[in-house]
Amino acid sequence: CDSLARANAAVSRERGEVPLPSLLATLTDGAEDESQAVRATALGELRRALRADPAAVSALLAGGEGDAGWSDRVVGRLVAALLRCFAGEGRTALSRKVHRLAAQCLGELGAIDPGRIDMPVATAEKVTLGTDSSDLARILLCDHIARTVRGANDVDMLDAAALAVQEVLVHVGCRPASVRAEDVIAANDGSTHLPAGATRAGESFWGSLPEDVRVLLAPGLTSMYCLTQKPQKPSTVRPLYQTPGGPTFRRWMYAWCRALASEADGPDAPLFQACSAGVFRHDTRTMLFLLPRMVLDALGADDESRRDDVAAEIMAVLRDAAGAAWTASDTTQSKSLHGEQAELAAQAVFTLLDQLTTWSEDADVARDNSLQPAVDAVKALLDSVPRELLARAALRCGAPARALLYFEDHLRAAKNVINQASLNPFYPEGGGLDDASAAFLAATHQGLAEPDALQAISRLRSRPRPLDAPGVDNMMDVDDKLRSDPSLNAAAAARRRAEDALLQHEQNGEWTEALTHYESALQRRGADVEPTASLDGAEWGRLRCLQGLGHLRALEREANALIAQRPAASAELAEAGAAAAWRLGRWDSLEGFLGVLDDAGSPSQAGTTGGGSFGGEHGRPGGEAAVGRVLLALHQRDAEGVARAATAARDALITPLAAAAMEGSYRRAHPTITQLHLFREAEEAMAAVTSLERATEGRGRGAVKGVDMLADWETRLELTPTALATREPILALRRATYNALDAKNAAAYTWLAQAKLCRSSGHHGAAQLALLEARAALEGVAATNPLARDGDGRPSPGMALAVEQAKLLWASSKQHRAVVEIQEALNDPALANADPKTASSAQLRLARWSAATGGKPKRELQDVYKSVLADQKYSEKANFHAAKWMDDLWKDATRREQQRAATGGSETIQKQRRNYDVDEKSIDYVEDVINFYATSLRYGHRHVYESLPRLLTVWFDVGASAAAHEAKDRRQQLTVEQQKERKVASKVTANLKTFASTLPLYVWLPALPQLSSRLLHPHQEVGALIHDLLYRLVKHFPNQVLWSMTAMARSLHLERADAAQRILDRAREGAPPALRPLFDQSASLADQLIRVCAFQPKPLANNRPAKTFSLKTEFPALKHLTPCQVMVPGQVALTPNLPPPTMRNAANKHLVPSVAEWSAFNQDVATIESIEDEVSVLASLQKPKKLTIVGSDGHKYAFLCKPKDDLRKDLRMMEFTTMLNRLLARDPLSRKRRLYLRTFAVLPLTEDCGIIEWVPNTTGLRHVIQALYVQDGIYTKQTLGDVKRMHESLKATPTTWMSEILKKFPPVFHRWFLNRWKDRPAAWHGARTAFAHTAAVWSMVGHVVGLGDRHGENILLDQESGDCVHVDFSCLFDKGLELETPEMVPFRLTQNIVDGLGAGGYEGTFMRVCEITLGVLRSHREALMSVLETFVHDPLLEWTKGSKARGRGEADNSPERARDQLEKIRSRLEGVVVGVGAAPSLPLSCQGQARRLIEEAVSRSNLGRMYVWWMSWN
């Protein structure tokens, strides 16, 4: 051992310190090796590396500073490699070892949030059309058989691969069936020539193989393998898939593939038979590769029995996966899958059907008549498989995204209404789904953890109607019956309303209300139930409610009682009971439940965990029991038992991981990885408990040591999704661990974390119970030592519990009680002294809440804030909120002064104001507002996008007012208040000058647009400081800031251009000599790009417009400018990065890092190396040009040179959305949904031209929809003419016009998502969700800023992510209302966009995201308005046309029109509906405003009034 340790130390010294990302990348390469032995070695090293430094691993997973993108790629590739390790069969001891090691490594990484994983895209190999047999042989040899040869771990496997190589080479003509002895001898001597008898085609084939493959397979040229015995004939009994008691997945797949290969008679049959002879027995991946090709061979054969056999095999697999009792009319299902066979077999069938579908569609496009019989057979097979069966099989196999895809297809085929775009004209909105379909949709969304989408299901239910009544043949019959007997469906309607309410209660976490529904249903049912019967929905629902409420003791008792009464359901009841027992730490009870599972023979080692998982339509049973077995061994201090239970549990999870690997979906694997996370922590817990028992210190000290061993647990938890299903079992397991360690405080903290989780999820009842449990856990600890700590650095959580209780009350709309709760906690010295930091934070919260509720007078609040700032002097948060409060006081005082001025300031009113002590002057608050905002910027950047713009706005306004008083002072005497304003303006400017000298310069970068817009500020001192700040920014960040300032120096406003040029000249003079050419190059480049924008190429000889021109010919000076030092102006390069909160100034830990310590921009920026000669001219009216820049990094960057357009609107919109993205990332509800908007660089060169960064991987919405209509034969050359004539005849009646045009153009947009991602259901669902989210956010943003002209070419679709991207913001500030045909809708929500939102349409996800976005916009309206206020001081060209004024001072250049437009935006941000058809009203709630806007957007009357070529039918 000592020698080995010395050898390892020597190796480590020679190797040196390897960075963790590099080490993980190297080990990932090993995990991807074909050799199982190499994989096992690499995975063992990987496991040790992940365990060696958990803190470094957690930091890497969270994203390192400056290299987060690289870290994401390293981790994503690692996770993908680990999942692929499960793709191989576990036939040998070595392959099983690989599976176990990969599972352990996934557990070490933990249940990382899928949103953090940038996994490489994995798709099934496409079956190409008309592939020549030699092409298939090449792929087979290079990608599969060669892999098998490299990875062979025994002689049998190597011989089987060698035989396959030999037979394939014979088939393609590289060698004859038998070779001469001379050729064998020559090969042994190293000859690379083909043996005699090789054909010309064989020589060509061999030459086309890669060199490494030829070297590997060369022995096959002269080998003479033969089978020693004739293979056993495949069984003729079909289907081969048998259940129960059938073969394993691998054996079934082997039997089916052998049968298909033996029957094959097509051109590829020899290849199938070559692999069937041996490779199939050893390599499942090769079987899965050839399976669709062998099925195509069977379907294309003129043998109906072979086609029937394929269909029977597929149906047998799907029926077993969906439940043995499944039929088209019976939706009841058995609750467990048939071992590992069903899940893997079902996934193989899903992949097969995906490949056949793709092949069929490609064949339709190719229109090859020779393929038509096979195409017809494939389509017949696909049509014969019920989509509902596929959906139910997918859901029960743990693939809810695939289930949703199939089920929506089923609903469309059945002509069901699944969203507003497919409404049947006979039914009102909300009709279409029967109860069973609605229930299944609910189950799929539950499996996808989509509570937003669930809200739409109740609106999709069918209107009560007796369609099954005799004699009812059409809707008129239904209406006649309803009119004759209105009570016919009253009971059914009431039941549906109750079910809809119940669904909402469960999803909103209103478990008490849901429990009431279930109790009522059970009372109506009565007590006469057969012992052999399974539990019905109400009984399972009651158990779910008990678990949701946290009534675990009641759940345990119920499960025990029901097991005795209903033995037929004992396994599932024991699972539910085990879930409660191990959370409660009731080990005897847990042992009893596990015994029931053992007696029932239930697979109690695999499954899902989390609240409410039992009793549903999906999920494998046994997950809770598996955790319970591990914890029971932990309780018994049985280390070997923990290891055995964890190993057995991991082994049982191999099947779902293999199925997820086959689909290439991390999201599908995530519930299983959550269990691996749990087992890893259970093993760590056992180590901690063992350490405790071995400790020689007293028990308390031993507990401290045990908790210290689990120090990385908190960081690991932060990397998981903030979902109850993921975090609740993790917290429960940790609680059991801490109790075993006698660490009461740590256990209480887990209850506190659970309470926060439940509160944020809206489960207020469960949150309250968690708080009660936390307090109970602390009983006895606080009495003996209130300052006790567990050794992890955290004090007793008493104060934290009080704060969380107050937050829960606040969230429950009990604001007064929340304030009282937090006040009482602060008044308790024991709590405050035990946790001073939390007490100080609570005091700040008390101040904020008191201000919001008006619970304290102003003077008391001042005292509270003084106390807070005394404790948190160096806190950004405390200073920021103090500034906000003072800011609110300033705005309130300003408003009252304006009201006083409006009423004339009568003596009576002034006397009343003095009596009520409300006569404060707004100017009295200004200095404190600015100082607090500026101070907050010194200590952090969390609120910089709110504090900095607001600070500048207040400063600019006070300075402008003071400048106006100075001008007035020359004409008349100023009042005392006006003189005071002048003094305050000078004083705050002096203070800001001091702050500016101490603040790191990068802090001012987010305010660059605001500073540059006030370049001509009328106040001399303010203007001088603005100029100085801009000069310093240009000097220190020339690459980024020059693009903005150079353009400003070319402004049509001469005084503005002159001021900008003076700043540039000063910066150039102060720059190092090496940087001075950059200033000249930037100016020359800007001048040339302005010329390119305005250039109009000459028409071609046939008078057709030119589509391209040569840059070298037309703009030689621009070509000669490159290469240059000017940075490529991409959005990423122009966006500053602020330091993370954890990074502090080295000299003073309270301050943010200095400029020397933090670089706001990447130092290795790409500069302009060259510009491609060919410039494209787009066909739109203004003829913009597409210019491609080649960067010094070798990448190409495309830009759009746009003439005759004021791109400052586009620039401000990008600044607005950039700030909104920051705010969305901070909002809990938005962050949970990852809401954001795509941004791109916009660079105005003058007021009427500029360049825009080309958005890659996008296509226009109009092009997508038009292509689908062309595919359906709906859109032809005559279509537009027909539309125009129809519009002319019907435009007088907009609703009629819309109804008629929609009949001709059905909704088709959902097919775009299917076409692009149909073989990757998880990606399909992610893309559609991304579209819904981004479309909703853009809709709300567009409404707020008055964005119009949203036709299909201004809305782009990202073809990789599904994101909706808006471009061209020239029609801003309600300009659409001024068009010849005014725009009547607030945003584009036409039938096709609704169709792209999936089941539920705009109800559910879209609606909820609209509400959340409006909430964020409203909450931060001041910060967002500061971006748009730049238009007042840097007005649009269209607002200043006709004005000849060009004097000094900004007042002449701040048109009232800008202020009017901003006032409309402010009104919208306050909930007032402004626009077409808006009537005076009180401000609406976010929910009310969102619904009102959506109703306006989808109104057929409004859509019918839109400009015809806006294409409101698209």
mmCIF file of N, CA and C in Angstrom, residues 231-241 250-266 269 272-278 280-281 287 290-291 293-299 301 303 305-310 313:
data_model
loop_
_atom_site.group_PDB
_atom_site.id
_atom_site.type_symbol
_atom_site.label_atom_id
_atom_site.label_comp_id
_atom_site.label_asym_id
_atom_site.label_seq_id
_atom_site.Cartn_x
_atom_site.Cartn_y
_atom_site.Cartn_z
ATOM 1 N N PRO A 231 -27.640 -21.977 -37.251
ATOM 2 C CA PRO A 231 -28.405 -21.225 -36.263
ATOM 3 C C PRO A 231 -29.824 -21.776 -36.144
ATOM 4 N N GLN A 232 -30.333 -21.685 -34.954
ATOM 5 C CA GLN A 232 -31.711 -22.123 -34.722
ATOM 6 C C GLN A 232 -32.669 -21.191 -35.449
ATOM 7 N N LYS A 233 -33.654 -21.771 -36.093
ATOM 8 C CA LYS A 233 -34.615 -20.950 -36.832
ATOM 9 C C LYS A 233 -35.448 -20.108 -35.880
ATOM 10 N N PRO A 234 -35.752 -18.863 -36.274
ATOM 11 C CA PRO A 234 -36.580 -18.020 -35.416
ATOM 12 C C PRO A 234 -37.970 -18.627 -35.234
ATOM 13 N N SER A 235 -38.563 -18.316 -34.131
ATOM 14 C CA SER A 235 -39.903 -18.824 -33.837
ATOM 15 C C SER A 235 -40.905 -18.269 -34.850
ATOM 16 N N THR A 236 -41.840 -19.082 -35.208
ATOM 17 C CA THR A 236 -42.891 -18.647 -36.137
ATOM 18 C C THR A 236 -44.115 -18.127 -35.407
ATOM 19 N N VAL A 237 -44.104 -18.231 -34.089
ATOM 20 C CA VAL A 237 -45.231 -17.721 -33.291
ATOM 21 C C VAL A 237 -45.095 -16.203 -33.167
ATOM 22 N N ARG A 238 -46.103 -15.496 -33.571
ATOM 23 C CA ARG A 238 -46.077 -14.039 -33.487
ATOM 24 C C ARG A 238 -47.298 -13.553 -32.710
ATOM 25 N N PRO A 239 -47.153 -12.509 -31.928
ATOM 26 C CA PRO A 239 -45.919 -11.746 -31.750
ATOM 27 C C PRO A 239 -44.917 -12.460 -30.857
ATOM 28 N N LEU A 240 -43.645 -12.128 -31.065
ATOM 29 C CA LEU A 240 -42.589 -12.686 -30.236
ATOM 30 C C LEU A 240 -42.594 -12.082 -28.841
ATOM 31 N N TYR A 241 -43.118 -10.871 -28.765
ATOM 32 C CA TYR A 241 -43.198 -10.186 -27.470
ATOM 33 C C TYR A 241 -44.329 -10.812 -26.674
ATOM 34 N N ARG A 250 -33.501 -7.328 -24.243
ATOM 35 C CA ARG A 250 -32.448 -7.685 -25.192
ATOM 36 C C ARG A 250 -32.773 -8.986 -25.915
ATOM 37 N N ARG A 251 -33.298 -9.950 -25.183
ATOM 38 C CA ARG A 251 -33.632 -11.229 -25.821
ATOM 39 C C ARG A 251 -34.788 -11.072 -26.803
ATOM 40 N N TRP A 252 -35.768 -10.250 -26.419
ATOM 41 C CA TRP A 252 -36.872 -10.014 -27.357
ATOM 42 C C TRP A 252 -36.377 -9.303 -28.611
ATOM 43 N N MET A 253 -35.559 -8.282 -28.422
ATOM 44 C CA MET A 253 -35.038 -7.548 -29.572
ATOM 45 C C MET A 253 -34.197 -8.465 -30.461
ATOM 46 N N TYR A 254 -33.412 -9.320 -29.846
ATOM 47 C CA TYR A 254 -32.587 -10.269 -30.604
ATOM 48 C C TYR A 254 -33.474 -11.222 -31.412
ATOM 49 N N ALA A 255 -34.531 -11.725 -30.765
ATOM 50 C CA ALA A 255 -35.419 -12.652 -31.463
ATOM 51 C C ALA A 255 -36.123 -11.968 -32.630
ATOM 52 N N TRP A 256 -36.592 -10.747 -32.425
ATOM 53 C CA TRP A 256 -37.327 -10.050 -33.487
ATOM 54 C C TRP A 256 -36.392 -9.694 -34.642
ATOM 55 N N CYS A 257 -35.218 -9.173 -34.324
ATOM 56 C CA CYS A 257 -34.293 -8.787 -35.388
ATOM 57 C C CYS A 257 -33.816 -10.009 -36.174
ATOM 58 N N ARG A 258 -33.588 -11.131 -35.483
ATOM 59 C CA ARG A 258 -33.213 -12.348 -36.209
ATOM 60 C C ARG A 258 -34.330 -12.802 -37.135
ATOM 61 N N ALA A 259 -35.561 -12.707 -36.640
ATOM 62 C CA ALA A 259 -36.697 -13.104 -37.472
ATOM 63 C C ALA A 259 -36.808 -12.200 -38.694
ATOM 64 N N LEU A 260 -36.672 -10.907 -38.504
ATOM 65 C CA LEU A 260 -36.751 -9.968 -39.626
ATOM 66 C C LEU A 260 -35.618 -10.210 -40.614
ATOM 67 N N ALA A 261 -34.410 -10.464 -40.086
ATOM 68 C CA ALA A 261 -33.262 -10.685 -40.972
ATOM 69 C C ALA A 261 -33.422 -11.976 -41.767
ATOM 70 N N SER A 262 -33.937 -13.014 -41.132
ATOM 71 C CA SER A 262 -34.089 -14.294 -41.833
ATOM 72 C C SER A 262 -35.133 -14.212 -42.936
ATOM 73 N N GLU A 263 -36.127 -13.338 -42.771
ATOM 74 C CA GLU A 263 -37.191 -13.206 -43.767
ATOM 75 C C GLU A 263 -36.876 -12.162 -44.824
ATOM 76 N N ALA A 264 -35.835 -11.362 -44.610
ATOM 77 C CA ALA A 264 -35.537 -10.258 -45.528
ATOM 78 C C ALA A 264 -35.169 -10.788 -46.912
ATOM 79 N N ASP A 265 -35.655 -10.115 -47.943
ATOM 80 C CA ASP A 265 -35.339 -10.528 -49.316
ATOM 81 C C ASP A 265 -34.977 -9.338 -50.195
ATOM 82 N N GLY A 266 -34.735 -8.179 -49.588
ATOM 83 C CA GLY A 266 -34.369 -6.999 -50.352
ATOM 84 C C GLY A 266 -32.879 -6.926 -50.609
ATOM 85 N N ALA A 269 -30.575 -7.499 -47.592
ATOM 86 C CA ALA A 269 -30.749 -8.719 -46.803
ATOM 87 C C ALA A 269 -29.418 -9.351 -46.402
ATOM 88 N N PHE A 272 -28.150 -7.676 -43.290
ATOM 89 C CA PHE A 272 -28.907 -8.041 -42.098
ATOM 90 C C PHE A 272 -28.474 -9.419 -41.605
ATOM 91 N N GLN A 273 -28.332 -10.348 -42.543
ATOM 92 C CA GLN A 273 -28.000 -11.715 -42.159
ATOM 93 C C GLN A 273 -26.558 -11.825 -41.662
ATOM 94 N N ALA A 274 -25.676 -10.961 -42.172
ATOM 95 C CA ALA A 274 -24.297 -10.965 -41.694
ATOM 96 C C ALA A 274 -24.239 -10.586 -40.215
ATOM 97 N N CYS A 275 -25.055 -9.641 -39.832
ATOM 98 C CA CYS A 275 -25.087 -9.219 -38.422
ATOM 99 C C CYS A 275 -25.899 -10.186 -37.576
ATOM 100 N N SER A 276 -26.908 -10.771 -38.174
ATOM 101 C CA SER A 276 -27.770 -11.691 -37.432
ATOM 102 C C SER A 276 -27.007 -12.912 -36.966
ATOM 103 N N ALA A 277 -25.963 -13.263 -37.698
ATOM 104 C CA ALA A 277 -25.223 -14.481 -37.374
ATOM 105 C C ALA A 277 -24.505 -14.391 -36.035
ATOM 106 N N GLY A 278 -24.221 -13.185 -35.539
ATOM 107 C CA GLY A 278 -23.498 -13.102 -34.268
ATOM 108 C C GLY A 278 -23.524 -11.756 -33.595
ATOM 109 N N PHE A 280 -25.730 -9.378 -33.540
ATOM 110 C CA PHE A 280 -26.980 -9.055 -32.849
ATOM 111 C C PHE A 280 -26.966 -9.582 -31.406
ATOM 112 N N ARG A 281 -26.340 -10.720 -31.215
ATOM 113 C CA ARG A 281 -26.359 -11.319 -29.885
ATOM 114 C C ARG A 281 -25.539 -10.506 -28.891
ATOM 115 N N MET A 287 -28.526 -3.626 -33.502
ATOM 116 C CA MET A 287 -29.901 -4.071 -33.772
ATOM 117 C C MET A 287 -30.827 -2.860 -33.931
ATOM 118 N N LEU A 290 -30.303 -1.219 -37.345
ATOM 119 C CA LEU A 290 -30.821 -1.937 -38.506
ATOM 120 C C LEU A 290 -32.319 -2.198 -38.429
ATOM 121 N N LEU A 291 -32.912 -2.076 -37.235
ATOM 122 C CA LEU A 291 -34.324 -2.411 -37.086
ATOM 123 C C LEU A 291 -35.223 -1.669 -38.067
ATOM 124 N N ARG A 293 -34.600 -0.441 -40.938
ATOM 125 C CA ARG A 293 -34.307 -0.879 -42.297
ATOM 126 C C ARG A 293 -34.870 -2.280 -42.557
ATOM 127 N N MET A 294 -34.790 -3.126 -41.543
ATOM 128 C CA MET A 294 -35.369 -4.469 -41.703
ATOM 129 C C MET A 294 -36.893 -4.396 -41.733
ATOM 130 N N VAL A 295 -37.473 -3.494 -40.962
ATOM 131 C CA VAL A 295 -38.927 -3.317 -40.993
ATOM 132 C C VAL A 295 -39.353 -2.779 -42.351
ATOM 133 N N LEU A 296 -38.595 -1.854 -42.913
ATOM 134 C CA LEU A 296 -38.909 -1.347 -44.247
ATOM 135 C C LEU A 296 -38.832 -2.465 -45.278
ATOM 136 N N ASP A 297 -37.868 -3.333 -45.111
ATOM 137 C CA ASP A 297 -37.764 -4.485 -46.016
ATOM 138 C C ASP A 297 -39.027 -5.340 -45.919
ATOM 139 N N ALA A 298 -39.506 -5.558 -44.691
ATOM 140 C CA ALA A 298 -40.711 -6.376 -44.511
ATOM 141 C C ALA A 298 -41.938 -5.677 -45.069
ATOM 142 N N LEU A 299 -42.046 -4.365 -44.837
ATOM 143 C CA LEU A 299 -43.225 -3.638 -45.305
ATOM 144 C C LEU A 299 -43.233 -3.499 -46.814
ATOM 145 N N ALA A 301 -42.099 -5.696 -48.899
ATOM 146 C CA ALA A 301 -42.211 -7.001 -49.567
ATOM 147 C C ALA A 301 -43.651 -7.276 -49.976
ATOM 148 N N ASP A 303 -45.686 -9.449 -49.337
ATOM 149 C CA ASP A 303 -46.088 -10.535 -48.435
ATOM 150 C C ASP A 303 -46.857 -9.899 -47.279
ATOM 151 N N SER A 305 -48.420 -11.206 -44.853
ATOM 152 C CA SER A 305 -48.210 -11.806 -43.537
ATOM 153 C C SER A 305 -47.029 -11.160 -42.822
ATOM 154 N N ARG A 306 -45.983 -10.798 -43.571
ATOM 155 C CA ARG A 306 -44.837 -10.124 -42.949
ATOM 156 C C ARG A 306 -45.236 -8.755 -42.416
ATOM 157 N N ARG A 307 -46.053 -8.057 -43.176
ATOM 158 C CA ARG A 307 -46.523 -6.750 -42.699
ATOM 159 C C ARG A 307 -47.387 -6.908 -41.455
ATOM 160 N N ASP A 308 -48.236 -7.915 -41.459
ATOM 161 C CA ASP A 308 -49.090 -8.163 -40.298
ATOM 162 C C ASP A 308 -48.260 -8.521 -39.065
ATOM 163 N N ASP A 309 -47.188 -9.262 -39.276
ATOM 164 C CA ASP A 309 -46.332 -9.644 -38.154
ATOM 165 C C ASP A 309 -45.686 -8.409 -37.518
ATOM 166 N N VAL A 310 -45.244 -7.483 -38.361
ATOM 167 C CA VAL A 310 -44.643 -6.243 -37.835
ATOM 168 C C VAL A 310 -45.664 -5.467 -37.021
ATOM 169 N N GLU A 313 -46.364 -7.153 -33.682
ATOM 170 C CA GLU A 313 -45.272 -6.986 -32.716
ATOM 171 C C GLU A 313 -45.347 -5.613 -32.063
#
